[in-house]
CSV table of C-alpha atoms and ligand atoms in Angstrom, one decimal:
chain,number,residue,atom,x,y,z
A,1,MET,CA,73.9,357.2,111.4
A,2,LEU,CA,76.9,355.6,109.9
A,3,ASN,CA,76.6,355.1,106.2
A,4,ASP,CA,76.5,351.3,105.8
A,5,ALA,CA,76.4,351.4,102.1
A,6,PRO,CA,79.2,350.1,99.9
A,7,PRO,CA,81.2,352.6,97.9
A,8,ARG,CA,79.4,354.4,95.1
A,9,HIS,CA,78.4,351.8,92.5
A,10,GLY,CA,79.4,353.7,89.5
A,11,SER,CA,80.5,350.5,87.7
A,12,LEU,CA,84.0,350.4,86.4
A,13,THR,CA,84.0,349.9,82.7
A,14,ARG,CA,86.8,349.3,80.4
A,15,ARG,CA,86.0,352.3,78.4
A,16,ARG,CA,85.9,354.5,81.5
A,17,LEU,CA,89.4,353.5,82.6
A,18,LEU,CA,90.9,353.4,79.1
A,19,GLY,CA,89.0,356.6,78.2
A,20,ALA,CA,91.0,358.7,80.6
A,21,ALA,CA,94.0,359.3,78.4
A,22,SER,CA,96.0,360.8,81.1
A,23,LEU,CA,95.9,362.5,84.4
A,24,GLY,CA,97.7,365.8,84.6
A,25,GLY,CA,97.8,368.4,87.2
A,26,LEU,CA,100.6,367.2,89.3
A,27,ALA,CA,102.7,370.1,88.2
A,28,VAL,CA,101.2,371.8,91.2
A,29,LEU,CA,103.4,369.6,93.4
A,30,SER,CA,106.5,371.5,92.4
A,31,HIS,CA,105.0,374.6,93.9
A,32,ARG,CA,104.1,375.0,97.6
A,33,ALA,CA,100.7,373.5,98.2
A,34,LEU,CA,98.5,376.2,99.5
A,35,ALA,CA,97.6,375.9,103.1
A,36,GLN,CA,94.0,377.0,103.4
A,37,THR,CA,93.0,376.4,106.9
A,38,SER,CA,94.4,374.3,109.8
A,39,VAL,CA,93.5,371.5,112.1
A,40,ASN,CA,94.6,370.8,115.6
A,41,LEU,CA,96.5,367.6,116.1
A,42,PRO,CA,97.5,367.2,119.7
A,43,LEU,CA,100.7,365.2,119.2
A,44,PRO,CA,102.9,364.9,122.3
A,45,GLY,CA,105.9,366.5,120.6
A,46,GLY,CA,104.0,368.9,118.5
A,47,PRO,CA,103.2,370.7,116.3
A,48,GLY,CA,99.7,371.1,117.5
A,49,GLU,CA,98.5,372.8,114.3
A,50,ARG,CA,98.7,371.4,110.8
A,51,PRO,CA,97.5,373.0,107.6
A,52,ILE,CA,94.6,371.6,105.7
A,53,THR,CA,95.3,371.6,101.9
A,54,THR,CA,93.1,371.2,98.9
A,55,ALA,CA,95.9,371.9,96.5
A,56,PHE,CA,96.6,368.4,95.4
A,57,PRO,CA,95.0,366.9,92.3
A,58,GLN,CA,92.1,364.6,92.8
A,59,LYS,CA,92.2,365.2,96.5
A,60,GLY,CA,89.8,367.0,98.8
A,61,PRO,CA,90.7,368.6,102.1
A,62,MET,CA,93.8,366.8,103.5
A,63,ILE,CA,96.1,367.4,106.4
A,64,LEU,CA,99.4,368.6,104.9
A,65,GLN,CA,102.4,366.8,106.5
A,66,ARG,CA,104.8,367.4,103.7
A,67,THR,CA,104.6,368.8,100.1
A,68,ARG,CA,107.4,367.1,98.2
A,69,PRO,CA,107.2,364.2,98.1
A,70,PRO,CA,103.6,364.5,99.3
A,71,LEU,CA,102.6,363.2,102.7
A,72,LEU,CA,98.8,363.9,103.1
A,73,GLU,CA,96.9,362.6,106.1
A,74,THR,CA,93.1,361.9,106.1
A,75,PRO,CA,91.2,364.2,108.5
A,76,TRP,CA,89.9,362.2,111.3
A,77,SER,CA,86.1,363.1,110.7
A,78,VAL,CA,86.2,361.1,107.5
A,79,PHE,CA,86.4,357.8,109.4
A,80,ASP,CA,83.0,358.5,111.1
A,81,GLN,CA,81.2,358.6,107.7
A,82,GLY,CA,81.5,354.9,106.8
A,83,VAL,CA,83.8,352.0,106.5
A,84,PHE,CA,85.1,352.9,103.0
A,85,THR,CA,87.4,355.9,102.8
A,86,PRO,CA,86.6,358.1,99.8
A,87,ASN,CA,89.4,358.2,97.2
A,88,ASP,CA,89.6,362.0,97.4
A,89,GLN,CA,90.4,361.9,101.1
A,90,PHE,CA,92.5,358.7,101.1
A,91,TYR,CA,95.9,359.4,102.6
A,92,VAL,CA,99.0,359.8,100.5
A,93,ARG,CA,102.6,358.8,101.1
A,94,TRP,CA,105.6,358.7,98.7
A,95,HIS,CA,109.3,358.2,99.4
A,96,TRP,CA,110.8,360.0,96.4
A,97,ALA,CA,109.6,363.2,94.8
A,98,MET,CA,110.1,362.1,91.1
A,99,ILE,CA,106.5,361.0,90.5
A,100,PRO,CA,105.1,361.1,86.9
A,101,ALA,CA,102.7,364.0,86.5
A,102,GLU,CA,100.7,361.8,84.1
A,103,VAL,CA,100.5,358.2,83.0
A,104,LYS,CA,99.3,357.5,79.4
A,105,VAL,CA,97.0,354.5,79.5
A,106,GLU,CA,97.6,353.7,75.8
A,107,THR,CA,101.3,353.3,76.2
A,108,PHE,CA,101.5,352.2,79.8
A,109,ARG,CA,103.0,348.6,80.1
A,110,LEU,CA,103.4,346.3,83.1
A,111,THR,CA,106.5,344.2,82.6
A,112,VAL,CA,107.0,340.7,84.1
A,113,ARG,CA,110.5,339.4,83.8
A,114,GLY,CA,113.4,337.7,85.6
A,115,HIS,CA,113.2,334.0,86.5
A,116,VAL,CA,110.2,333.2,84.2
A,117,ASN,CA,109.6,331.2,81.1
A,118,GLN,CA,108.1,334.0,79.1
A,119,ALA,CA,108.7,337.7,79.9
A,120,LEU,CA,105.6,339.8,79.5
A,121,SER,CA,104.7,343.3,78.6
A,122,LEU,CA,101.1,343.8,79.5
A,123,SER,CA,98.8,346.7,78.5
A,124,LEU,CA,96.1,347.9,80.8
A,125,GLN,CA,93.7,346.4,78.3
A,126,ASP,CA,95.4,343.0,78.6
A,127,LEU,CA,94.8,343.1,82.4
A,128,LEU,CA,91.2,344.3,82.1
A,129,THR,CA,90.1,341.8,79.5
A,130,GLY,CA,92.5,338.9,79.7
A,131,LEU,CA,92.4,337.9,83.3
A,132,PRO,CA,89.7,337.3,85.9
A,133,ARG,CA,88.6,340.3,88.0
A,134,VAL,CA,88.7,340.0,91.8
A,135,ASP,CA,87.2,342.5,94.3
A,136,LEU,CA,88.5,342.7,97.9
A,137,ALA,CA,88.0,345.2,100.7
A,138,ALA,CA,91.2,345.9,102.6
A,139,VAL,CA,92.8,348.4,104.9
A,140,ASN,CA,95.8,350.2,103.6
A,141,GLN,CA,97.8,351.4,106.6
A,142,CYS,CA,101.3,353.0,106.7
A,143,SER,CA,103.7,351.1,109.0
A,144,GLY,CA,104.2,354.5,110.8
A,145,ASN,CA,100.5,355.4,111.2
A,146,SER,CA,100.1,357.1,114.7
A,147,ARG,CA,103.9,357.7,115.0
A,148,GLY,CA,103.2,361.2,116.2
A,149,PHE,CA,101.8,359.7,119.5
A,150,VAL,CA,104.9,357.7,120.3
A,151,THR,CA,106.8,358.7,123.4
A,152,PRO,CA,109.7,359.1,123.7
A,153,ARG,CA,109.5,360.6,120.2
A,154,VAL,CA,111.0,358.9,117.2
A,155,PRO,CA,112.0,360.3,113.9
A,156,GLY,CA,109.8,360.0,110.8
A,157,ALA,CA,106.6,361.5,109.6
A,158,GLN,CA,104.6,362.6,112.6
A,159,TRP,CA,101.3,361.1,111.6
A,160,ALA,CA,98.3,361.2,113.8
A,161,ASN,CA,95.9,358.2,113.2
A,162,GLY,CA,94.9,359.2,109.6
A,163,ALA,CA,97.7,357.4,107.7
A,164,MET,CA,95.2,354.6,107.0
A,165,GLY,CA,92.2,354.0,104.8
A,166,ASN,CA,89.9,351.2,103.7
A,167,ALA,CA,88.8,350.7,100.0
A,168,LEU,CA,87.2,348.1,97.8
A,169,TRP,CA,90.0,347.1,95.5
A,170,SER,CA,89.4,345.6,92.1
A,171,GLY,CA,91.9,344.1,89.9
A,172,VAL,CA,93.7,340.8,89.0
A,173,ARG,CA,95.5,338.3,91.1
A,174,LEU,CA,99.3,338.6,91.1
A,175,LYS,CA,99.2,334.8,90.9
A,176,ASP,CA,97.4,334.9,87.6
A,177,VAL,CA,99.9,337.3,86.1
A,178,LEU,CA,102.9,335.2,87.4
A,179,ASP,CA,101.2,332.0,86.1
A,180,ARG,CA,100.9,333.6,82.7
A,181,ALA,CA,104.6,334.3,82.6
A,182,GLY,CA,105.4,330.9,84.0
A,183,VAL,CA,107.6,331.0,87.1
A,184,LYS,CA,110.7,328.9,86.8
A,185,ALA,CA,111.8,326.4,89.4
A,186,GLY,CA,114.2,328.0,91.8
A,187,ALA,CA,112.4,331.3,92.1
A,188,VAL,CA,112.3,332.6,95.6
A,189,GLN,CA,111.0,336.2,95.6
A,190,VAL,CA,109.0,338.6,93.5
A,191,ARG,CA,110.2,342.2,93.3
A,192,LEU,CA,107.8,345.1,92.6
A,193,LYS,CA,108.7,348.5,91.3
A,194,GLY,CA,106.6,351.6,90.3
A,195,LEU,CA,107.2,354.5,87.9
A,196,ASP,CA,108.5,356.8,90.6
A,197,GLU,CA,112.2,357.4,90.6
A,198,ALA,CA,114.8,358.3,93.2
A,199,VAL,CA,115.8,361.9,93.1
A,200,MET,CA,119.6,361.2,93.1
A,201,PRO,CA,120.9,358.7,90.6
A,202,ASP,CA,122.7,356.6,93.2
A,203,ALA,CA,119.9,356.7,95.7
A,204,PRO,CA,118.0,353.4,96.0
A,205,GLN,CA,114.8,353.1,93.9
A,206,PHE,CA,111.8,352.3,95.9
A,207,MET,CA,111.1,348.5,95.4
A,208,LYS,CA,109.7,345.9,97.6
A,209,SER,CA,109.8,342.1,97.4
A,210,LEU,CA,107.5,339.3,98.6
A,211,SER,CA,108.3,335.7,99.0
A,212,LEU,CA,107.1,333.7,96.0
A,213,ASP,CA,104.6,331.8,98.1
A,214,HIS,CA,103.1,335.0,99.4
A,215,ALA,CA,103.0,336.5,95.9
A,216,ARG,CA,101.1,333.4,94.7
A,217,ASP,CA,98.7,333.1,97.6
A,218,GLY,CA,95.7,334.3,95.5
A,219,GLU,CA,95.0,337.2,97.8
A,220,VAL,CA,97.8,339.6,96.7
A,221,MET,CA,96.4,341.5,93.8
A,222,ILE,CA,97.2,344.2,91.3
A,223,ALA,CA,94.4,346.7,91.6
A,224,TYR,CA,93.2,348.9,88.7
A,225,ALA,CA,90.3,350.3,90.7
A,226,MET,CA,89.6,351.6,94.1
A,227,ASN,CA,86.0,352.1,95.4
A,228,ASN,CA,84.9,351.4,91.8
A,229,GLU,CA,86.8,354.3,90.4
A,230,GLN,CA,90.2,354.4,88.8
A,231,LEU,CA,93.0,355.1,91.3
A,232,PRO,CA,93.9,358.7,92.0
A,233,LEU,CA,97.3,359.4,90.6
A,234,LEU,CA,98.7,360.0,94.0
A,235,ASN,CA,97.4,356.6,95.2
A,236,GLY,CA,99.1,354.8,92.3
A,237,PHE,CA,97.3,355.2,89.0
A,238,PRO,CA,97.0,353.1,86.9
A,239,LEU,CA,98.0,350.0,89.0
A,240,ARG,CA,99.0,349.3,92.5
A,241,LEU,CA,99.8,346.2,94.5
A,242,VAL,CA,97.4,345.3,97.3
A,243,VAL,CA,98.8,343.0,100.0
A,244,PRO,CA,95.8,342.2,102.2
A,245,GLY,CA,96.7,342.2,106.0
A,246,TRP,CA,100.2,343.6,105.4
A,247,TYR,CA,101.4,347.2,106.0
A,248,SER,CA,101.3,349.4,103.0
A,249,THR,CA,105.0,349.7,102.5
A,250,TYR,CA,104.4,346.6,100.3
A,251,TRP,CA,101.5,348.1,98.4
A,252,VAL,CA,103.7,349.4,95.5
A,253,LYS,CA,102.0,352.2,93.6
A,254,MET,CA,102.2,352.9,89.8
A,255,LEU,CA,103.3,349.3,89.6
A,256,SER,CA,105.2,348.9,86.3
A,257,ASP,CA,107.8,346.2,86.8
A,258,ILE,CA,107.5,342.7,88.3
A,259,GLU,CA,110.8,340.8,88.6
A,260,VAL,CA,110.9,337.2,89.7
A,261,LEU,CA,114.1,336.6,91.6
A,262,ASP,CA,116.1,333.4,92.1
A,263,GLN,CA,118.1,335.0,95.0
A,264,PRO,CA,116.7,336.9,98.0
A,265,ASP,CA,116.4,340.6,97.3
A,266,THR,CA,119.2,342.7,98.8
A,267,ASN,CA,117.8,346.1,97.8
A,268,PHE,CA,117.7,348.7,100.6
A,269,TRP,CA,113.9,349.1,100.8
A,270,THR,CA,113.3,345.3,101.3
A,271,LYS,CA,116.4,344.3,103.2
A,272,SER,CA,117.4,347.3,105.4
A,273,ALA,CA,114.5,349.7,105.6
A,274,TYR,CA,111.2,348.9,107.3
A,275,THR,CA,112.5,346.5,109.9
A,276,ILE,CA,111.1,345.9,113.3
A,277,PRO,CA,112.4,344.2,116.5
A,278,ASP,CA,111.8,340.5,116.4
A,279,THR,CA,109.9,340.7,119.7
A,280,PRO,CA,106.2,340.3,120.6
A,281,ASN,CA,104.3,343.2,118.8
A,282,ALA,CA,107.7,344.7,117.9
A,283,ASN,CA,108.0,346.1,121.4
A,284,ILE,CA,111.3,347.0,123.1
A,285,ALA,CA,112.4,349.3,125.8
A,286,PRO,CA,113.1,352.8,124.5
A,287,GLY,CA,116.7,353.0,123.5
A,288,GLN,CA,117.3,349.2,123.8
A,289,THR,CA,119.9,348.0,121.4
A,290,GLY,CA,121.3,344.6,120.2
A,291,VAL,CA,117.8,343.4,119.3
A,292,ALA,CA,117.4,341.1,116.2
A,293,MET,CA,115.5,342.9,113.5
A,294,VAL,CA,113.0,341.4,110.9
A,295,PRO,CA,111.1,343.0,108.0
A,296,ILE,CA,107.8,344.5,109.0
A,297,SER,CA,104.9,342.4,107.7
A,298,ARG,CA,101.5,341.7,109.1
A,299,MET,CA,99.3,344.3,110.7
A,300,ASN,CA,97.9,344.1,114.2
A,301,PRO,CA,94.3,344.8,115.4
A,302,ARG,CA,93.1,348.4,116.1
A,303,SER,CA,89.9,350.1,116.9
A,304,PHE,CA,88.7,353.7,117.4
A,305,ILE,CA,85.8,355.7,118.6
A,306,THR,CA,84.9,358.0,115.7
A,307,ASN,CA,81.7,359.9,116.7
A,308,ILE,CA,83.0,361.5,119.9
A,309,ALA,CA,86.2,363.5,120.4
A,310,SER,CA,88.2,363.9,123.5
A,311,GLY,CA,87.1,367.0,125.5
A,312,THR,CA,83.5,366.7,124.6
A,313,SER,CA,80.9,367.4,127.3
A,314,LEU,CA,77.9,365.1,127.4
A,315,PRO,CA,74.8,365.5,129.6
A,316,VAL,CA,74.2,363.1,132.5
A,317,GLY,CA,71.3,360.7,131.9
A,318,ARG,CA,71.0,361.3,128.1
A,319,PRO,CA,71.9,358.4,125.8
A,320,ALA,CA,75.0,359.1,123.7
A,321,PRO,CA,75.6,355.9,121.7
A,322,LEU,CA,79.2,355.3,120.8
A,323,ARG,CA,80.3,354.2,117.3
A,324,GLY,CA,83.6,353.7,115.5
A,325,ILE,CA,85.6,351.4,113.3
A,326,ALA,CA,87.9,348.4,114.0
A,327,PHE,CA,90.1,346.2,111.9
A,328,GLY,CA,91.8,342.9,112.7
A,329,GLY,CA,95.0,343.5,110.8
A,330,ASP,CA,96.1,340.1,109.3
A,331,SER,CA,92.8,338.5,110.2
A,332,ALA,CA,89.1,339.4,110.7
A,333,VAL,CA,87.7,341.3,113.6
A,334,ALA,CA,86.5,338.7,116.1
A,335,ALA,CA,85.3,341.0,118.8
A,336,VAL,CA,85.2,344.7,119.8
A,337,ASP,CA,84.8,345.5,123.5
A,338,VAL,CA,84.0,348.9,125.0
A,339,SER,CA,84.8,350.3,128.5
A,340,VAL,CA,83.1,353.4,129.9
A,341,ASP,CA,85.0,353.2,133.2
A,342,GLY,CA,88.6,353.6,132.1
A,343,GLY,CA,89.1,349.9,131.5
A,344,ALA,CA,87.7,348.5,134.7
A,345,SER,CA,84.9,346.6,132.9
A,346,TRP,CA,84.2,345.8,129.3
A,347,VAL,CA,81.2,345.0,127.3
A,348,ALA,CA,80.9,343.6,123.8
A,349,ALA,CA,80.1,346.2,121.1
A,350,GLN,CA,77.7,345.3,118.3
A,351,LEU,CA,79.4,344.7,115.0
A,352,GLY,CA,78.2,346.2,111.7
A,353,LYS,CA,78.2,344.6,108.3
A,354,ASP,CA,81.0,342.3,107.5
A,355,GLU,CA,82.7,343.6,104.4
A,356,GLY,CA,85.5,341.0,104.5
A,357,THR,CA,88.4,339.8,106.5
A,358,TYR,CA,90.7,342.8,105.8
A,359,SER,CA,88.2,345.6,105.9
A,360,PHE,CA,87.3,348.2,108.5
A,361,ARG,CA,84.3,346.9,110.5
A,362,GLN,CA,81.8,349.4,112.1
A,363,TRP,CA,80.8,348.8,115.7
A,364,THR,CA,78.3,350.5,118.0
A,365,ALA,CA,77.7,350.5,121.7
A,366,PRO,CA,75.1,352.1,124.0
A,367,PHE,CA,76.4,354.7,126.5
A,368,THR,CA,74.6,357.0,128.9
A,369,PRO,CA,76.7,359.1,131.3
A,370,LYS,CA,75.7,358.2,134.8
A,371,ALA,CA,77.2,360.9,137.0
A,372,ALA,CA,78.9,364.2,136.5
A,373,GLY,CA,82.6,364.1,136.1
A,374,PRO,CA,85.4,362.9,133.7
A,375,VAL,CA,84.7,359.6,131.8
A,376,LYS,CA,87.4,357.6,130.1
A,377,LEU,CA,85.9,355.7,127.1
A,378,MET,CA,87.9,352.9,125.6
A,379,VAL,CA,87.6,350.5,122.7
A,380,ARG,CA,89.5,347.3,122.1
A,381,CYS,CA,89.6,344.9,119.2
A,382,THR,CA,90.5,341.2,119.2
A,383,ASN,CA,91.3,339.5,115.9
A,384,GLY,CA,90.6,336.1,114.5
A,385,LYS,CA,94.0,334.9,115.5
A,386,GLY,CA,93.4,335.9,119.1
A,387,ALA,CA,95.6,339.0,119.1
A,388,VAL,CA,94.3,341.8,121.3
A,389,GLN,CA,95.3,345.4,121.4
A,390,PRO,CA,97.7,346.1,124.3
A,391,ALA,CA,96.8,348.3,127.3
A,392,THR,CA,100.1,350.0,127.2
A,393,PRO,CA,101.8,351.4,124.1
A,394,THR,CA,104.6,349.5,122.5
A,395,TRP,CA,107.8,351.3,121.5
A,396,ASN,CA,110.4,350.8,118.7
A,397,ALA,CA,112.8,353.2,117.1
A,398,SER,CA,110.7,353.6,114.0
A,399,GLY,CA,107.4,354.1,115.7
A,400,PHE,CA,106.0,351.2,113.7
A,401,MET,CA,102.9,349.0,114.5
A,402,ARG,CA,101.4,351.2,117.2
A,403,ASN,CA,98.1,349.7,118.3
A,404,VAL,CA,97.6,350.6,121.9
A,405,ILE,CA,94.0,350.6,123.2
A,406,GLU,CA,92.7,354.1,122.4
A,407,HIS,CA,90.8,356.2,124.9
A,408,THR,CA,88.5,359.2,124.5
A,409,ASP,CA,88.2,361.4,127.5
A,410,ILE,CA,84.9,363.2,127.9
A,411,VAL,CA,83.2,365.1,130.7
A,412,ALA,CA,79.7,364.3,131.8
A,413,VAL,CA,77.8,367.4,132.9
B,501,MTE,N1,105.8,353.3,94.0
B,501,MTE,C1,105.7,353.6,95.3
B,501,MTE,N2,104.8,352.8,96.0
B,501,MTE,C2,104.7,353.0,97.3
B,501,MTE,C3,105.4,353.9,98.1
B,501,MTE,C4,106.3,354.7,97.3
B,501,MTE,O1,107.1,355.5,97.8
B,501,MTE,N3,106.5,354.5,95.9
B,501,MTE,N4,105.3,354.1,99.4
B,501,MTE,C5,104.6,353.0,100.1
B,501,MTE,C6,104.2,353.4,101.5
B,501,MTE,S1,105.4,353.4,102.7
B,501,MTE,C7,102.9,353.6,101.8
B,501,MTE,S2,102.5,353.9,103.4
B,501,MTE,C8,101.9,353.5,100.8
B,501,MTE,C9,100.9,354.7,100.8
B,501,MTE,O2,99.8,354.4,100.0
B,501,MTE,P1,98.8,355.6,99.6
B,501,MTE,O3,99.7,356.8,99.2
B,501,MTE,O4,98.0,355.1,98.5
B,501,MTE,O5,98.0,355.8,100.8
B,501,MTE,O6,102.4,353.4,99.5
B,501,MTE,C10,103.4,352.4,99.4
B,501,MTE,N5,103.7,352.2,98.0
B,502,MO,MO1,104.4,353.7,104.8
């Protein structure tokens, strides 16, 4: 059975968050993370095997993609246990290796400055006690999730499907923080920066900007809790931006600086990195050039079978119900359809509890293998804006936004 329960309801109290004076242990990152066992990831360009590591602080078993800066992928089996991804197996991705090994909650300050009436320096206590708390379930997905399946192969972290996770985020609205500072007329964007630093002094600091309207939409939030716990350091303790429905490149971790801009941001990470072809679903022909590029933004719908792996043998005539997860991307899951005949016919799956527009949603569908031989199982999500997963994979040079209809190939015996 899928666990339908919301995340552990250990309630987040002010004392609990503020009580944790610091989180150490990141020193281990400067050493090689110990590979303890391995997992098979059948990526087209290899490698087939990846180490599983338990060497990172506050993290359970993770697929090790890279040590410094850490890239840790969630093992696939985690997604079959429920719609909320546990913090200790939530994937990790950083651009630069200079990540503070601890953050002192007493001295930590979030600054708000730039084109505002009143610059602010907010303590964690100010945020916890001074502004309304909001809770929102949302999928955090790296733009390059599933890049390892892209053919022809593209450069970048060769993730399988585990550079995503869903959590219940708790925090304050970015809008409320901006209102407290008072945004001046003429402001156009809001730039967000965390405590991590570029390794070389002249390398571009990791920063991302949102349009002022987006930053003030009431959904974008500054989270101080994840699944009712403080954030793991590697997922951005003590504060991170949550941008519901958008790829995680905007979800700035260890958020410490908010700058209201009266000119469009020209920094590398907002303007030059993370762009996609300005074509439907960011799709171009491999190698095609001369395409207009735009910043990546909204996510597209995806769905997965989580309880049966490709290569499994299932007995003919015995019921083998299918289950999995789906998400709509920038809107809710409207429908999930399943095919047990390689896409020739589709039937509606039953949807599980609605945890909110931007959350993973469980689905189930009956299945009984009818005759011996190979069976191609497929699942397809349609979102609230009418976007449907494509039957053929899209391609772009960064391997972004992959959302082809997934298939699981089993053998009925
Ligand atoms: N401060 C900071 N925030 C960051 C990044 C970063 O390098 N530094 N990387 C972004 C990218 S590209 C991704 S995919 C997500 C990963 O979030 P996670 O590690 O919590 O899963 O963090 C985002 N926020
Ligand atoms: Mo990412």
